[in-house]
Amino acid sequence: MLFTSYSFIGFILLLVPVYYLIPRNRQWWLLLFASCLFYCTFDPSYLIYVCLTALTVWGCAMMIRMDQKTQDDYLKERKEEISKEVQKAYKAQHKKIREMWMILGVLINLGILVLVKYYSFFFGHGIKGLGAPLGISFYTLQALGYLIDVKRGTVDAERNPLKMMLFISFFPQVIQGPISRFKDLSETLFSEHEFEWKNISFGFQRVLWGFFKKLIIADRIAPVVNTIVSDVSKYRGAYITAVLVLYSLELYADFTGGIDVTIGISQMLGVRVTENFDMPYFSTSLKEYWRRWHITMSQWFREFVFYPVSTSKPIQGISKFIRKRLGNKGKKIPVYLSSFIVWLLTGLWHGASWTFIVWGLLNWFILMVSEELEPVAAKFHEKYAWSNTKWYKVFTWLRTLLLIFVLNLFDCYRTVGETFSALWSILATANAKVLFNGEILKLGMSGLDYFVILAGAGILFAVSYLQTKKGSVREFIAAKPYPVRFAIWFVLFITVLLVGAYGIGYDASQFIYNRF
Amino acid sequence: MNQKLKNLIRILASVLIVITVLFLLQKILVPKYVTGIVEGAFVAEYYKEENKDFDVVFVGDCEVYENFSTATLWEEYGINSYIRGSAEQYIWQSYYLLKDCMRYHKPKVAVFNIQSMQFNESQSEAYNRMSIEGMKWSFAKIGAIRASMTAEEHFLDYVFPILRYHSRWSELSGDDFRYMFNSPNVSFNGYFMRVDTRPVDYIPDPVQLPDYRFGEKAWKYLDEIRKLCKKNDVRLIFVKAPSLYPTWYDEYENQVEEYAEMYGIPYYNFLELTEEVGLDYSTDTYDAGLHLNINGAEKMSHYFGNILSEQFGIDDRRGDPQLDAAWAKEIGAYEAEIDRQCVLYGVDKDTLYRYNRPAETEETETEEGS
């Protein structure tokens, strides 16, 4: 049941009224039922994986909680009787027990992930009968984040396993995120919600905006991109230049459109889901881009990989060793090492292939080089006043966009060799004429389609620009007189209905991030 | 005005605007089938008939709507008939179209062209649309949709055709606005006329098939048609039109003959009756043997009308003032279309069979099929 399918729209049209009609303390039950139903529409057997993750994480978290309670009760009772050293030893002993439960939960769930998603990559062949359930990369990270948070004591363990199941399987976000933190999502996910017209209308508007991105832009571009990347020996040079721009636009419209639908539907149900994007293509550096693109994933890796790794004993040991040998010069090496691991895992998380690993490591390399060159850049800006002008900022923006476009190309090809071959052909193949002699119109998009894409991209840009100036666009429109706001949303609805690339003649494209 | 009333008016006005705009958009976007591919208009034209008490109803694909002239049946035998045909009409669609007819009137005879037995699944969404879309909403239409949908189709697209035709905004023509609410008839009681001629010059070699047996679904709906006719006391006749290709294999013929014999259903294979009918493939087809032109269709109707009258007792209803008036109007339009097409295709009207047929045709010996 894809977000843009009739069945999903029907599902929501049925769910929302029932959600507000049933007793409020049963609302989360309905969400759990709806989430299981939604997940089953892809393949009922997938639900077993989600249940397994929910149960193991819930069980381990409960063991951690119980152990914490045992420790606290024991120390409270005997606070006066035992010495501080004994207390410390007792705490250390229990900390290890809790760590053990956490590691057990992490290992089980990473084990499942590796078995279903990475086994064939590591061992050259898959396990018969095991397929990767949709969204496993997303919900596994979300579940592990919760378990680590419980271990750290930043959230209290959820006692109800069914609520844990809902946290992991909440249908609007289960297959493509965002990767929510328990403390953020649970607050509204399990609470009781009164019907609020604003939630319904704002949620619907957000869904409509997501459909605009997905159906008018992303799904219209997909056939051209798929055709070009299907044969690297045939489509080279200018075709690849076209794909650089088209695929990045498709990816943006597809992923942010999907998240818009997720957030919109959640809002209709009164559930607040974390934002995952902050106008990422307006970034003027790769570092900034990763603060604004797929925010929840970056935060997860920073919080649960980078910090633990960089403060781990081996890295601290390396840090000490380097400081002894190189002094201040090598102070960033441990950070770079930790980042290396983060980006290696980020690449692997995106997919079990070398293209994603190379993509991750290229990101790491560029970020580290930028970090190293920061003092030089600072001096440069100090020395040349023109480098602080608006035009220079435009230059850095375009430079960053180009970099992002090139990195995004690694999503497209099956092998690293094909990707580099395609990139090299941009410089080596002089065939710019195919962009103007009608050849490009034979790949699945007509001239009118290109016009629609251009207009759609213009609207995306204008809306993002408005957002930077006025804040929430929906609030901005809501402040207008009723006929104006009705006209705006109705025109958007009609535009999606008429111009959207759906139905017979169009491929119902899966959301790109559903694959991860 | 208090706030509640204001809000109510606002909601009602918004809903009204949304429904009106969507209704108008749908009206504009759905294909009109008045020019170009007109075959999509046939099914809907049936409902425009004021009096639907047809004695003979034909169902089937192009082999019925291009090969039998309803006007000739009336002119020569006073047979009040209608062809519920559509392009590549699959047997399940024929069944539901026949069922749909029964909602209005029970004919004396139902004629089914068995060509579509060769298909066990719908082959094309476009043909499904042309056969089903024109049907008025009923259980028959719902059944037709459900039986016909290909994997890529959705039931909802039939309920709200705007979802199917949403992208036609880029190809709208004057016809789409001109015929938004009303369109002229393009058939004559379901008969689609062509006056031009393209003689047969080549017949493609038959292609070897891996399996000549009709499919389970095709048999199921043949049974349904038979049962429907039996239940409603309608005499069922099978025909195979004299189209030279696609090939009608002997293996197909044997299966139909066996079935017809088993249930006592008259079956006329006109491929074997071309001489009796007097068909001449150098003058009676407009596309080299695939379909008949007006000459061929009128010869077929002359021959088959005689069978219907003599062997199946279909009444001559000439003299019924209401029918006379309706048919006079229809035949007027029929003649006008002949004139129009003769100019369009550069055909000398005087060369048409219609204006050269013998004053008194001898009754042709006919034999009831197996």
mmCIF file of C-alpha atoms in Angstrom, chain A residues 297-459:
data_model
loop_
_atom_site.group_PDB
_atom_site.id
_atom_site.type_symbol
_atom_site.label_atom_id
_atom_site.label_comp_id
_atom_site.label_asym_id
_atom_site.label_seq_id
_atom_site.Cartn_x
_atom_site.Cartn_y
_atom_site.Cartn_z
ATOM 1 C CA MET A 297 19.480 9.826 10.455
ATOM 2 C CA SER A 298 22.452 12.161 10.890
ATOM 3 C CA GLN A 299 21.437 12.794 14.479
ATOM 4 C CA TRP A 300 21.108 9.065 15.132
ATOM 5 C CA PHE A 301 24.582 8.287 13.837
ATOM 6 C CA ARG A 302 26.040 11.249 15.712
ATOM 7 C CA GLU A 303 24.312 10.318 18.952
ATOM 8 C CA PHE A 304 24.613 6.540 18.873
ATOM 9 C CA VAL A 305 27.743 5.914 16.833
ATOM 10 C CA PHE A 306 29.974 8.963 16.703
ATOM 11 C CA TYR A 307 29.873 9.888 20.406
ATOM 12 C CA PRO A 308 30.241 6.337 21.762
ATOM 13 C CA VAL A 309 33.002 5.518 19.267
ATOM 14 C CA SER A 310 34.933 8.742 19.807
ATOM 15 C CA THR A 311 34.805 8.265 23.595
ATOM 16 C CA SER A 312 35.574 4.543 23.409
ATOM 17 C CA LYS A 313 38.728 3.129 24.959
ATOM 18 C CA PRO A 314 40.469 2.211 21.676
ATOM 19 C CA ILE A 315 39.920 5.676 20.174
ATOM 20 C CA GLN A 316 40.956 7.364 23.408
ATOM 21 C CA GLY A 317 44.066 5.176 23.383
ATOM 22 C CA ILE A 318 44.846 6.183 19.815
ATOM 23 C CA SER A 319 44.235 9.810 20.756
ATOM 24 C CA LYS A 320 46.730 9.601 23.618
ATOM 25 C CA PHE A 321 49.254 7.840 21.452
ATOM 26 C CA ILE A 322 48.995 10.463 18.679
ATOM 27 C CA ARG A 323 49.137 13.378 21.095
ATOM 28 C CA LYS A 324 52.356 11.949 22.533
ATOM 29 C CA ARG A 325 53.928 11.593 19.086
ATOM 30 C CA LEU A 326 52.530 14.561 17.139
ATOM 31 C CA GLY A 327 51.338 16.934 19.818
ATOM 32 C CA ASN A 328 48.536 19.281 18.757
ATOM 33 C CA LYS A 329 48.952 18.527 15.071
ATOM 34 C CA GLY A 330 47.193 15.187 15.302
ATOM 35 C CA LYS A 331 44.477 16.199 17.735
ATOM 36 C CA LYS A 332 41.712 15.743 15.151
ATOM 37 C CA ILE A 333 42.773 12.276 14.053
ATOM 38 C CA PRO A 334 40.539 10.448 16.601
ATOM 39 C CA VAL A 335 37.607 12.563 15.414
ATOM 40 C CA TYR A 336 38.387 11.657 11.839
ATOM 41 C CA LEU A 337 38.643 8.004 12.751
ATOM 42 C CA SER A 338 35.269 8.093 14.475
ATOM 43 C CA SER A 339 33.801 9.949 11.507
ATOM 44 C CA PHE A 340 35.255 7.323 9.209
ATOM 45 C CA ILE A 341 33.317 4.630 11.062
ATOM 46 C CA VAL A 342 30.159 6.763 11.050
ATOM 47 C CA TRP A 343 30.299 7.343 7.291
ATOM 48 C CA LEU A 344 31.215 3.745 6.562
ATOM 49 C CA LEU A 345 28.124 2.640 8.502
ATOM 50 C CA THR A 346 26.003 5.400 6.967
ATOM 51 C CA GLY A 347 26.956 4.154 3.531
ATOM 52 C CA LEU A 348 26.224 0.555 4.493
ATOM 53 C CA TRP A 349 22.929 1.590 6.056
ATOM 54 C CA HIS A 350 21.823 3.040 2.736
ATOM 55 C CA GLY A 351 22.444 -0.223 0.958
ATOM 56 C CA ALA A 352 24.421 -3.426 0.892
ATOM 57 C CA SER A 353 26.667 -2.483 -1.998
ATOM 58 C CA TRP A 354 30.050 -0.968 -2.690
ATOM 59 C CA THR A 355 28.483 2.079 -4.344
ATOM 60 C CA PHE A 356 26.959 3.119 -1.029
ATOM 61 C CA ILE A 357 30.170 2.381 0.870
ATOM 62 C CA VAL A 358 32.181 4.485 -1.559
ATOM 63 C CA TRP A 359 29.486 7.172 -1.404
ATOM 64 C CA GLY A 360 29.746 7.227 2.399
ATOM 65 C CA LEU A 361 33.538 7.358 2.387
ATOM 66 C CA LEU A 362 33.573 10.110 -0.232
ATOM 67 C CA ASN A 363 31.323 12.157 2.019
ATOM 68 C CA TRP A 364 33.717 11.491 4.897
ATOM 69 C CA PHE A 365 36.738 12.434 2.804
ATOM 70 C CA ILE A 366 35.222 15.718 1.597
ATOM 71 C CA LEU A 367 34.044 16.630 5.083
ATOM 72 C CA MET A 368 37.481 15.900 6.583
ATOM 73 C CA VAL A 369 39.307 17.857 3.895
ATOM 74 C CA SER A 370 36.903 20.772 4.422
ATOM 75 C CA GLU A 371 37.562 20.574 8.148
ATOM 76 C CA GLU A 372 41.313 20.639 7.597
ATOM 77 C CA LEU A 373 41.035 23.547 5.187
ATOM 78 C CA GLU A 374 38.838 25.620 7.471
ATOM 79 C CA PRO A 375 41.721 27.763 8.805
ATOM 80 C CA VAL A 376 42.869 28.414 5.228
ATOM 81 C CA ALA A 377 39.320 29.355 4.258
ATOM 82 C CA ALA A 378 39.071 31.705 7.221
ATOM 83 C CA LYS A 379 42.284 33.471 6.164
ATOM 84 C CA PHE A 380 41.015 33.641 2.599
ATOM 85 C CA HIS A 381 37.803 35.364 3.686
ATOM 86 C CA GLU A 382 39.779 37.717 5.894
ATOM 87 C CA LYS A 383 42.096 38.706 3.084
ATOM 88 C CA TYR A 384 39.618 39.039 0.203
ATOM 89 C CA ALA A 385 36.566 41.147 0.965
ATOM 90 C CA TRP A 386 34.762 39.997 -2.194
ATOM 91 C CA SER A 387 34.653 36.495 -0.782
ATOM 92 C CA ASN A 388 32.152 37.741 1.782
ATOM 93 C CA THR A 389 29.689 39.146 -0.743
ATOM 94 C CA LYS A 390 26.285 37.774 -1.684
ATOM 95 C CA TRP A 391 27.622 36.629 -5.063
ATOM 96 C CA TYR A 392 30.351 34.566 -3.485
ATOM 97 C CA LYS A 393 27.676 32.947 -1.321
ATOM 98 C CA VAL A 394 25.752 32.110 -4.487
ATOM 99 C CA PHE A 395 28.967 30.576 -5.827
ATOM 100 C CA THR A 396 29.438 28.431 -2.702
ATOM 101 C CA TRP A 397 25.784 27.402 -2.914
ATOM 102 C CA LEU A 398 26.173 26.295 -6.542
ATOM 103 C CA ARG A 399 29.469 24.573 -5.734
ATOM 104 C CA THR A 400 27.795 22.633 -2.926
ATOM 105 C CA LEU A 401 24.846 21.739 -5.141
ATOM 106 C CA LEU A 402 27.213 20.354 -7.759
ATOM 107 C CA LEU A 403 28.999 18.311 -5.123
ATOM 108 C CA ILE A 404 25.687 16.930 -3.841
ATOM 109 C CA PHE A 405 24.557 16.137 -7.386
ATOM 110 C CA VAL A 406 27.760 14.195 -8.040
ATOM 111 C CA LEU A 407 27.512 12.278 -4.752
ATOM 112 C CA ASN A 408 23.850 11.467 -5.438
ATOM 113 C CA LEU A 409 24.886 9.741 -8.661
ATOM 114 C CA PHE A 410 26.243 6.878 -6.547
ATOM 115 C CA ASP A 411 22.606 5.951 -5.776
ATOM 116 C CA CYS A 412 21.930 5.383 -9.443
ATOM 117 C CA TYR A 413 24.407 2.842 -10.769
ATOM 118 C CA ARG A 414 24.886 -0.753 -9.749
ATOM 119 C CA THR A 415 28.657 -0.605 -9.444
ATOM 120 C CA VAL A 416 31.308 1.902 -8.446
ATOM 121 C CA GLY A 417 32.993 1.366 -11.817
ATOM 122 C CA GLU A 418 29.830 2.328 -13.686
ATOM 123 C CA THR A 419 29.437 5.423 -11.538
ATOM 124 C CA PHE A 420 32.978 6.640 -12.176
ATOM 125 C CA SER A 421 32.690 5.746 -15.845
ATOM 126 C CA ALA A 422 29.510 7.828 -16.068
ATOM 127 C CA LEU A 423 31.138 10.727 -14.238
ATOM 128 C CA TRP A 424 34.226 10.572 -16.417
ATOM 129 C CA SER A 425 32.084 10.591 -19.562
ATOM 130 C CA ILE A 426 30.816 14.061 -18.653
ATOM 131 C CA LEU A 427 34.306 15.350 -19.389
ATOM 132 C CA ALA A 428 35.289 12.867 -22.061
ATOM 133 C CA THR A 429 32.184 12.729 -24.267
ATOM 134 C CA ALA A 430 31.304 15.799 -26.301
ATOM 135 C CA ASN A 431 27.639 15.186 -27.079
ATOM 136 C CA ALA A 432 25.912 18.268 -25.668
ATOM 137 C CA LYS A 433 23.793 18.370 -28.823
ATOM 138 C CA VAL A 434 21.593 15.513 -27.513
ATOM 139 C CA LEU A 435 20.134 17.986 -25.058
ATOM 140 C CA PHE A 436 18.892 20.192 -27.883
ATOM 141 C CA ASN A 437 18.257 17.953 -30.910
ATOM 142 C CA GLY A 438 15.317 16.078 -29.428
ATOM 143 C CA GLU A 439 17.230 12.937 -28.349
ATOM 144 C CA ILE A 440 16.563 13.666 -24.684
ATOM 145 C CA LEU A 441 12.822 13.718 -25.455
ATOM 146 C CA LYS A 442 12.920 10.065 -26.489
ATOM 147 C CA LEU A 443 13.670 8.789 -22.985
ATOM 148 C CA GLY A 444 10.268 8.966 -21.332
ATOM 149 C CA MET A 445 9.563 12.659 -20.881
ATOM 150 C CA SER A 446 8.082 15.001 -23.476
ATOM 151 C CA GLY A 447 8.865 18.689 -23.852
ATOM 152 C CA LEU A 448 5.681 19.407 -21.909
ATOM 153 C CA ASP A 449 6.887 17.129 -19.108
ATOM 154 C CA TYR A 450 10.148 19.081 -18.915
ATOM 155 C CA PHE A 451 8.127 22.266 -18.722
ATOM 156 C CA VAL A 452 6.038 20.789 -15.870
ATOM 157 C CA ILE A 453 9.236 19.759 -14.060
ATOM 158 C CA LEU A 454 10.699 23.211 -14.485
ATOM 159 C CA ALA A 455 7.528 24.882 -13.256
ATOM 160 C CA GLY A 456 7.297 22.400 -10.362
ATOM 161 C CA ALA A 457 10.914 23.030 -9.366
ATOM 162 C CA GLY A 458 10.208 26.777 -9.559
ATOM 163 C CA ILE A 459 7.266 26.367 -7.176
#
